mmCIF file of C-alpha atoms in Angstrom:
data_model
loop_
_atom_site.group_PDB
_atom_site.id
_atom_site.type_symbol
_atom_site.label_atom_id
_atom_site.label_comp_id
_atom_site.label_asym_id
_atom_site.label_seq_id
_atom_site.Cartn_x
_atom_site.Cartn_y
_atom_site.Cartn_z
ATOM 1 C CA UNK W 21 99.485 15.391 -168.959
ATOM 2 C CA UNK W 22 98.527 14.093 -172.413
ATOM 3 C CA UNK W 23 101.583 11.797 -172.435
ATOM 4 C CA UNK W 24 100.522 10.287 -169.120
ATOM 5 C CA UNK W 25 96.975 9.738 -170.361
ATOM 6 C CA UNK W 26 98.360 8.120 -173.516
ATOM 7 C CA UNK W 27 100.393 5.632 -171.470
ATOM 8 C CA UNK W 28 97.474 4.836 -169.146
ATOM 9 C CA UNK W 29 95.118 4.367 -172.089
ATOM 10 C CA UNK W 30 97.542 2.018 -173.841
ATOM 11 C CA UNK W 31 97.978 -0.113 -170.709
ATOM 12 C CA UNK W 32 94.240 -0.409 -170.085
ATOM 13 C CA UNK W 33 93.710 -1.373 -173.724
ATOM 14 C CA UNK W 34 96.417 -4.032 -173.540
ATOM 15 C CA UNK W 35 95.386 -5.570 -170.215
ATOM 16 C CA UNK W 36 91.683 -5.673 -171.095
ATOM 17 C CA UNK W 37 91.895 -6.219 -174.875
ATOM 18 C CA UNK W 38 89.555 -3.275 -175.301
ATOM 19 C CA UNK W 39 87.560 -2.681 -178.471
ATOM 20 C CA UNK W 40 88.179 1.015 -178.940
ATOM 21 C CA UNK W 41 89.716 3.560 -176.598
ATOM 22 C CA UNK W 42 88.824 4.657 -173.067
ATOM 23 C CA UNK W 43 86.796 7.862 -173.390
ATOM 24 C CA UNK W 44 87.434 11.053 -171.400
ATOM 25 C CA UNK W 45 84.554 13.342 -170.412
ATOM 26 C CA UNK W 46 85.030 16.939 -169.218
ATOM 27 C CA UNK W 47 82.244 19.418 -168.432
ATOM 28 C CA UNK W 48 82.737 23.185 -168.676
ATOM 29 C CA UNK W 49 80.666 25.842 -166.953
ATOM 30 C CA UNK W 50 82.101 28.434 -169.308
ATOM 31 C CA UNK W 51 82.671 27.674 -172.986
ATOM 32 C CA UNK W 52 85.528 30.197 -173.071
ATOM 33 C CA UNK W 53 87.519 28.007 -170.662
ATOM 34 C CA UNK W 54 87.349 25.157 -173.182
ATOM 35 C CA UNK W 55 88.357 27.449 -176.050
ATOM 36 C CA UNK W 56 91.412 28.622 -174.068
ATOM 37 C CA UNK W 57 92.620 25.050 -173.538
ATOM 38 C CA UNK W 58 92.552 24.158 -177.218
ATOM 39 C CA UNK W 59 90.933 26.455 -179.781
ATOM 40 C CA UNK W 60 91.299 23.778 -182.469
ATOM 41 C CA UNK W 61 88.860 21.293 -180.880
ATOM 42 C CA UNK W 62 85.976 20.778 -183.272
ATOM 43 C CA UNK W 63 82.383 21.391 -182.341
ATOM 44 C CA UNK W 64 79.879 18.590 -182.781
ATOM 45 C CA UNK W 65 77.417 18.766 -185.631
ATOM 46 C CA UNK W 66 73.963 19.926 -184.677
ATOM 47 C CA UNK W 67 71.362 17.339 -183.628
ATOM 48 C CA UNK W 68 74.005 14.829 -182.567
ATOM 49 C CA UNK W 69 73.653 12.866 -179.344
ATOM 50 C CA UNK W 70 76.183 12.665 -176.532
ATOM 51 C CA UNK W 71 76.465 8.909 -177.036
ATOM 52 C CA UNK W 72 77.424 9.528 -180.681
ATOM 53 C CA UNK W 73 80.294 11.752 -179.548
ATOM 54 C CA UNK W 74 81.352 9.065 -177.064
ATOM 55 C CA UNK W 75 81.495 6.406 -179.774
ATOM 56 C CA UNK W 76 83.280 8.742 -182.188
ATOM 57 C CA UNK W 77 85.974 9.140 -179.533
ATOM 58 C CA UNK W 78 86.009 5.425 -178.732
ATOM 59 C CA UNK W 79 86.120 4.006 -182.256
ATOM 60 C CA UNK W 80 87.364 6.853 -184.487
ATOM 61 C CA UNK W 81 89.705 8.721 -182.151
ATOM 62 C CA UNK W 82 87.824 12.014 -182.605
ATOM 63 C CA UNK W 83 87.845 14.791 -180.003
ATOM 64 C CA UNK W 84 84.659 16.858 -180.078
ATOM 65 C CA UNK W 85 82.692 19.180 -177.846
ATOM 66 C CA UNK W 86 79.021 20.012 -177.783
ATOM 67 C CA UNK W 87 76.715 22.539 -176.165
ATOM 68 C CA UNK W 88 73.029 22.077 -175.489
ATOM 69 C CA UNK W 89 72.343 23.456 -178.950
ATOM 70 C CA UNK W 90 74.452 20.860 -180.773
ATOM 71 C CA UNK W 91 73.507 17.863 -178.651
ATOM 72 C CA UNK W 92 69.869 18.236 -179.588
ATOM 73 C CA UNK W 93 69.549 14.698 -180.926
ATOM 74 C CA UNK W 94 68.882 13.502 -177.362
ATOM 75 C CA UNK W 95 67.593 16.362 -175.249
ATOM 76 C CA UNK W 96 67.207 14.058 -172.267
ATOM 77 C CA UNK W 97 70.940 13.318 -172.266
ATOM 78 C CA UNK W 98 71.796 17.014 -172.681
ATOM 79 C CA UNK W 99 69.485 17.918 -169.797
ATOM 80 C CA UNK W 100 70.978 15.276 -167.489
ATOM 81 C CA UNK W 101 74.417 16.791 -168.152
ATOM 82 C CA UNK W 102 73.152 20.244 -167.128
ATOM 83 C CA UNK W 103 73.484 21.636 -170.662
ATOM 84 C CA UNK W 104 69.776 22.499 -171.055
ATOM 85 C CA UNK W 105 66.638 22.496 -168.949
ATOM 86 C CA UNK W 106 64.673 19.254 -168.968
ATOM 87 C CA UNK W 107 62.107 19.665 -171.790
ATOM 88 C CA UNK W 108 58.396 19.601 -171.013
ATOM 89 C CA UNK W 109 57.823 16.362 -172.941
ATOM 90 C CA UNK W 110 60.025 14.578 -170.403
ATOM 91 C CA UNK W 111 58.745 16.430 -167.339
ATOM 92 C CA UNK W 112 55.175 15.583 -168.341
ATOM 93 C CA UNK W 113 55.941 11.890 -168.904
ATOM 94 C CA UNK W 114 54.892 11.999 -172.551
ATOM 95 C CA UNK W 115 58.274 11.484 -174.228
ATOM 96 C CA UNK W 116 58.228 7.673 -174.422
ATOM 97 C CA UNK W 117 54.529 7.129 -173.841
ATOM 98 C CA UNK W 118 53.380 3.949 -175.563
ATOM 99 C CA UNK W 119 56.914 2.691 -176.189
ATOM 100 C CA UNK W 120 58.756 2.491 -172.839
ATOM 101 C CA UNK W 121 55.789 2.958 -170.514
ATOM 102 C CA UNK W 122 52.016 2.813 -170.448
ATOM 103 C CA UNK W 123 50.984 6.119 -168.843
ATOM 104 C CA UNK W 124 52.274 9.606 -168.052
ATOM 105 C CA UNK W 125 52.609 9.053 -164.308
ATOM 106 C CA UNK W 126 54.893 6.080 -164.907
ATOM 107 C CA UNK W 127 56.865 8.220 -167.357
ATOM 108 C CA UNK W 128 57.347 10.977 -164.786
ATOM 109 C CA UNK W 129 58.593 8.477 -162.211
ATOM 110 C CA UNK W 130 61.064 6.897 -164.626
ATOM 111 C CA UNK W 131 62.425 10.234 -165.879
ATOM 112 C CA UNK W 132 62.735 11.594 -162.327
ATOM 113 C CA UNK W 133 64.708 8.497 -161.318
ATOM 114 C CA UNK W 134 67.453 9.161 -163.901
ATOM 115 C CA UNK W 135 70.477 10.810 -162.210
ATOM 116 C CA UNK W 136 71.111 14.412 -163.254
ATOM 117 C CA UNK W 137 73.869 16.897 -162.541
ATOM 118 C CA UNK W 138 72.756 19.682 -160.213
ATOM 119 C CA UNK W 139 74.944 22.399 -161.713
ATOM 120 C CA UNK W 140 74.587 24.035 -165.114
ATOM 121 C CA UNK W 141 77.238 23.694 -167.823
ATOM 122 C CA UNK W 142 77.809 25.345 -171.196
ATOM 123 C CA UNK W 143 79.773 22.577 -172.929
ATOM 124 C CA UNK W 144 80.967 18.998 -172.685
ATOM 125 C CA UNK W 145 84.257 17.757 -174.136
ATOM 126 C CA UNK W 146 84.447 14.138 -175.309
ATOM 127 C CA UNK W 147 87.863 12.765 -176.233
ATOM 128 C CA UNK W 148 89.864 9.561 -176.457
ATOM 129 C CA UNK W 149 91.687 9.489 -173.120
ATOM 130 C CA UNK W 150 95.075 9.424 -174.846
ATOM 131 C CA UNK W 151 94.386 12.769 -176.575
ATOM 132 C CA UNK W 152 92.608 14.609 -173.774
ATOM 133 C CA UNK W 153 94.270 18.029 -173.237
ATOM 134 C CA UNK W 154 92.834 18.500 -169.731
ATOM 135 C CA UNK W 155 92.157 16.396 -166.636
ATOM 136 C CA UNK W 156 88.774 14.762 -167.352
ATOM 137 C CA UNK W 157 85.921 14.520 -164.875
ATOM 138 C CA UNK W 158 85.142 10.936 -165.830
ATOM 139 C CA UNK W 159 86.623 8.154 -167.957
ATOM 140 C CA UNK W 160 84.342 5.607 -169.636
ATOM 141 C CA UNK W 161 85.514 2.081 -170.461
ATOM 142 C CA UNK W 162 83.326 -0.266 -172.486
ATOM 143 C CA UNK W 163 83.493 -4.044 -172.441
ATOM 144 C CA UNK W 164 81.787 -7.336 -171.741
ATOM 145 C CA UNK W 165 80.969 -8.757 -168.314
ATOM 146 C CA UNK W 166 84.375 -10.472 -167.994
ATOM 147 C CA UNK W 167 86.179 -7.162 -168.496
ATOM 148 C CA UNK W 168 83.855 -5.450 -166.024
ATOM 149 C CA UNK W 169 84.672 -8.155 -163.475
ATOM 150 C CA UNK W 170 88.398 -7.439 -163.826
ATOM 151 C CA UNK W 171 87.791 -3.710 -163.408
ATOM 152 C CA UNK W 172 85.693 -4.395 -160.334
ATOM 153 C CA UNK W 173 88.466 -6.519 -158.773
ATOM 154 C CA UNK W 174 91.070 -3.939 -159.810
ATOM 155 C CA UNK W 175 89.198 -1.238 -157.921
ATOM 156 C CA UNK W 176 88.730 -3.339 -154.774
ATOM 157 C CA UNK W 177 92.091 -5.196 -154.635
ATOM 158 C CA UNK W 178 93.765 -2.961 -152.045
ATOM 159 C CA UNK W 179 90.953 -2.905 -149.481
ATOM 160 C CA UNK W 180 89.686 0.637 -150.118
ATOM 161 C CA UNK W 181 86.144 -0.770 -150.083
ATOM 162 C CA UNK W 182 84.457 -4.116 -149.533
ATOM 163 C CA UNK W 183 82.146 -3.824 -152.529
ATOM 164 C CA UNK W 184 81.233 -1.496 -155.378
ATOM 165 C CA UNK W 185 77.662 -0.240 -155.564
ATOM 166 C CA UNK W 186 76.640 -0.967 -159.153
ATOM 167 C CA UNK W 187 73.844 1.563 -158.889
ATOM 168 C CA UNK W 188 70.226 1.662 -159.929
ATOM 169 C CA UNK W 189 69.086 2.073 -163.521
ATOM 170 C CA UNK W 190 65.854 1.875 -165.472
ATOM 171 C CA UNK W 191 67.730 1.465 -168.747
ATOM 172 C CA UNK W 192 67.105 5.030 -169.945
ATOM 173 C CA UNK W 193 69.876 7.608 -170.593
ATOM 174 C CA UNK W 194 72.971 5.430 -170.327
ATOM 175 C CA UNK W 195 75.152 8.563 -170.480
ATOM 176 C CA UNK W 196 73.509 9.905 -167.319
ATOM 177 C CA UNK W 197 73.527 6.563 -165.503
ATOM 178 C CA UNK W 198 77.300 6.325 -165.983
ATOM 179 C CA UNK W 199 78.713 9.868 -165.943
ATOM 180 C CA UNK W 200 76.523 11.477 -163.283
ATOM 181 C CA UNK W 201 76.995 8.968 -160.411
ATOM 182 C CA UNK W 202 80.744 8.830 -161.042
ATOM 183 C CA UNK W 203 80.911 12.626 -160.657
ATOM 184 C CA UNK W 204 78.532 12.909 -157.717
ATOM 185 C CA UNK W 205 79.733 9.918 -155.694
ATOM 186 C CA UNK W 206 83.414 10.174 -156.674
ATOM 187 C CA UNK W 207 83.464 6.400 -157.208
ATOM 188 C CA UNK W 208 83.347 4.045 -160.200
ATOM 189 C CA UNK W 209 80.045 2.602 -161.350
ATOM 190 C CA UNK W 210 79.135 -0.216 -163.719
ATOM 191 C CA UNK W 211 75.967 0.232 -165.764
ATOM 192 C CA UNK W 212 74.500 -0.515 -169.192
ATOM 193 C CA UNK W 213 73.996 1.446 -172.407
ATOM 194 C CA UNK W 214 70.428 2.588 -173.079
ATOM 195 C CA UNK W 215 68.342 1.886 -176.180
ATOM 196 C CA UNK W 216 69.349 5.194 -177.759
ATOM 197 C CA UNK W 217 73.004 4.371 -177.168
ATOM 198 C CA UNK W 218 72.520 1.061 -178.976
ATOM 199 C CA UNK W 219 70.658 2.775 -181.840
ATOM 200 C CA UNK W 220 72.997 5.728 -182.431
ATOM 201 C CA UNK W 221 76.373 4.776 -180.988
ATOM 202 C CA UNK W 222 76.948 1.143 -182.054
ATOM 203 C CA UNK W 223 77.853 -0.615 -178.799
ATOM 204 C CA UNK W 224 77.932 -4.385 -179.118
ATOM 205 C CA UNK W 225 75.150 -6.542 -177.704
ATOM 206 C CA UNK W 226 77.385 -7.451 -174.750
ATOM 207 C CA UNK W 227 78.835 -4.021 -173.876
ATOM 208 C CA UNK W 228 78.552 -2.634 -170.361
ATOM 209 C CA UNK W 229 79.959 0.693 -169.165
ATOM 210 C CA UNK W 230 82.536 1.253 -166.438
ATOM 211 C CA UNK W 231 82.628 4.929 -165.454
ATOM 212 C CA UNK W 232 85.219 6.234 -163.029
ATOM 213 C CA UNK W 233 86.501 9.598 -161.823
ATOM 214 C CA UNK W 234 89.723 10.147 -163.740
ATOM 215 C CA UNK W 235 91.826 10.525 -160.574
ATOM 216 C CA UNK W 236 91.241 6.824 -159.830
ATOM 217 C CA UNK W 237 92.580 5.574 -163.159
ATOM 218 C CA UNK W 238 96.134 5.140 -161.865
ATOM 219 C CA UNK W 239 94.961 3.113 -158.849
ATOM 220 C CA UNK W 240 92.736 0.909 -160.992
ATOM 221 C CA UNK W 241 95.606 0.332 -163.424
ATOM 222 C CA UNK W 242 97.809 -0.806 -160.544
ATOM 223 C CA UNK W 243 94.995 -3.144 -159.547
ATOM 224 C CA UNK W 244 94.853 -4.638 -163.036
ATOM 225 C CA UNK W 245 98.607 -5.216 -162.962
ATOM 226 C CA UNK W 246 98.346 -6.857 -159.525
ATOM 227 C CA UNK W 247 95.637 -9.195 -160.831
ATOM 228 C CA UNK W 248 97.712 -9.978 -163.928
ATOM 229 C CA UNK W 249 100.715 -10.994 -161.819
ATOM 230 C CA UNK W 250 98.418 -13.241 -159.788
ATOM 231 C CA UNK W 251 97.051 -14.928 -162.904
ATOM 232 C CA UNK W 252 93.696 -13.117 -163.044
ATOM 233 C CA UNK W 253 93.641 -11.913 -166.637
ATOM 234 C CA UNK W 254 91.516 -11.444 -169.713
ATOM 235 C CA UNK W 255 90.447 -13.752 -171.287
ATOM 236 C CA UNK W 256 89.806 -15.560 -168.004
ATOM 237 C CA UNK W 257 90.007 -19.147 -169.232
ATOM 238 C CA UNK W 258 93.463 -18.863 -170.794
ATOM 239 C CA UNK W 259 95.372 -19.564 -167.583
ATOM 240 C CA UNK W 260 93.831 -23.052 -167.473
ATOM 241 C CA UNK W 261 94.235 -23.914 -171.164
ATOM 242 C CA UNK W 262 97.385 -26.003 -170.603
#
């Protein structure tokens, strides 16, 4: 399995000139199930955020897992992943009062609009796709709008759908706006990193997020290869340079 993921990751990186690796996400209802798969996987440091683990996997090649206790740096993100209950400061609309919104009622509406997993989980594994020891729930790919356009075409090239719903977002909890819809709808989604992601996890000013169920990665890769043979490549302008 890991060998297959390594090959897929390498091909995506080559065809899209990715900055960093595709990132695998796997949620566990029972922490013991994760420990059985690979007891050597390191636990995140306490007070980290999920987006920090994602960027550690993307840029540094680290494989880490976190529970609600470790991922306390962003309790909103941990709650959206089903790792903890949504804290009162978010339920009351007070969490970002005076910074993201003007009053508590607006805060409640914005927090309620963020997608959240319905089930409860004990841990989340974050890994470079090429190292992932288990079939992930979701794979995240980061890149600029041109790379997102190729991924969009690669998903749609064989007529499975006429269009991809890019989803709704209010710009808060980029982890939730990418991972949760991909799990719930079983389809890819394109969204943006949130302010916390930009503060703690170092995405570039132009990064967007493509999140897809992992079982679609092979189909999307075939789509990228089809586009490449037809001259639709990254960078886009190169086919006209001569």
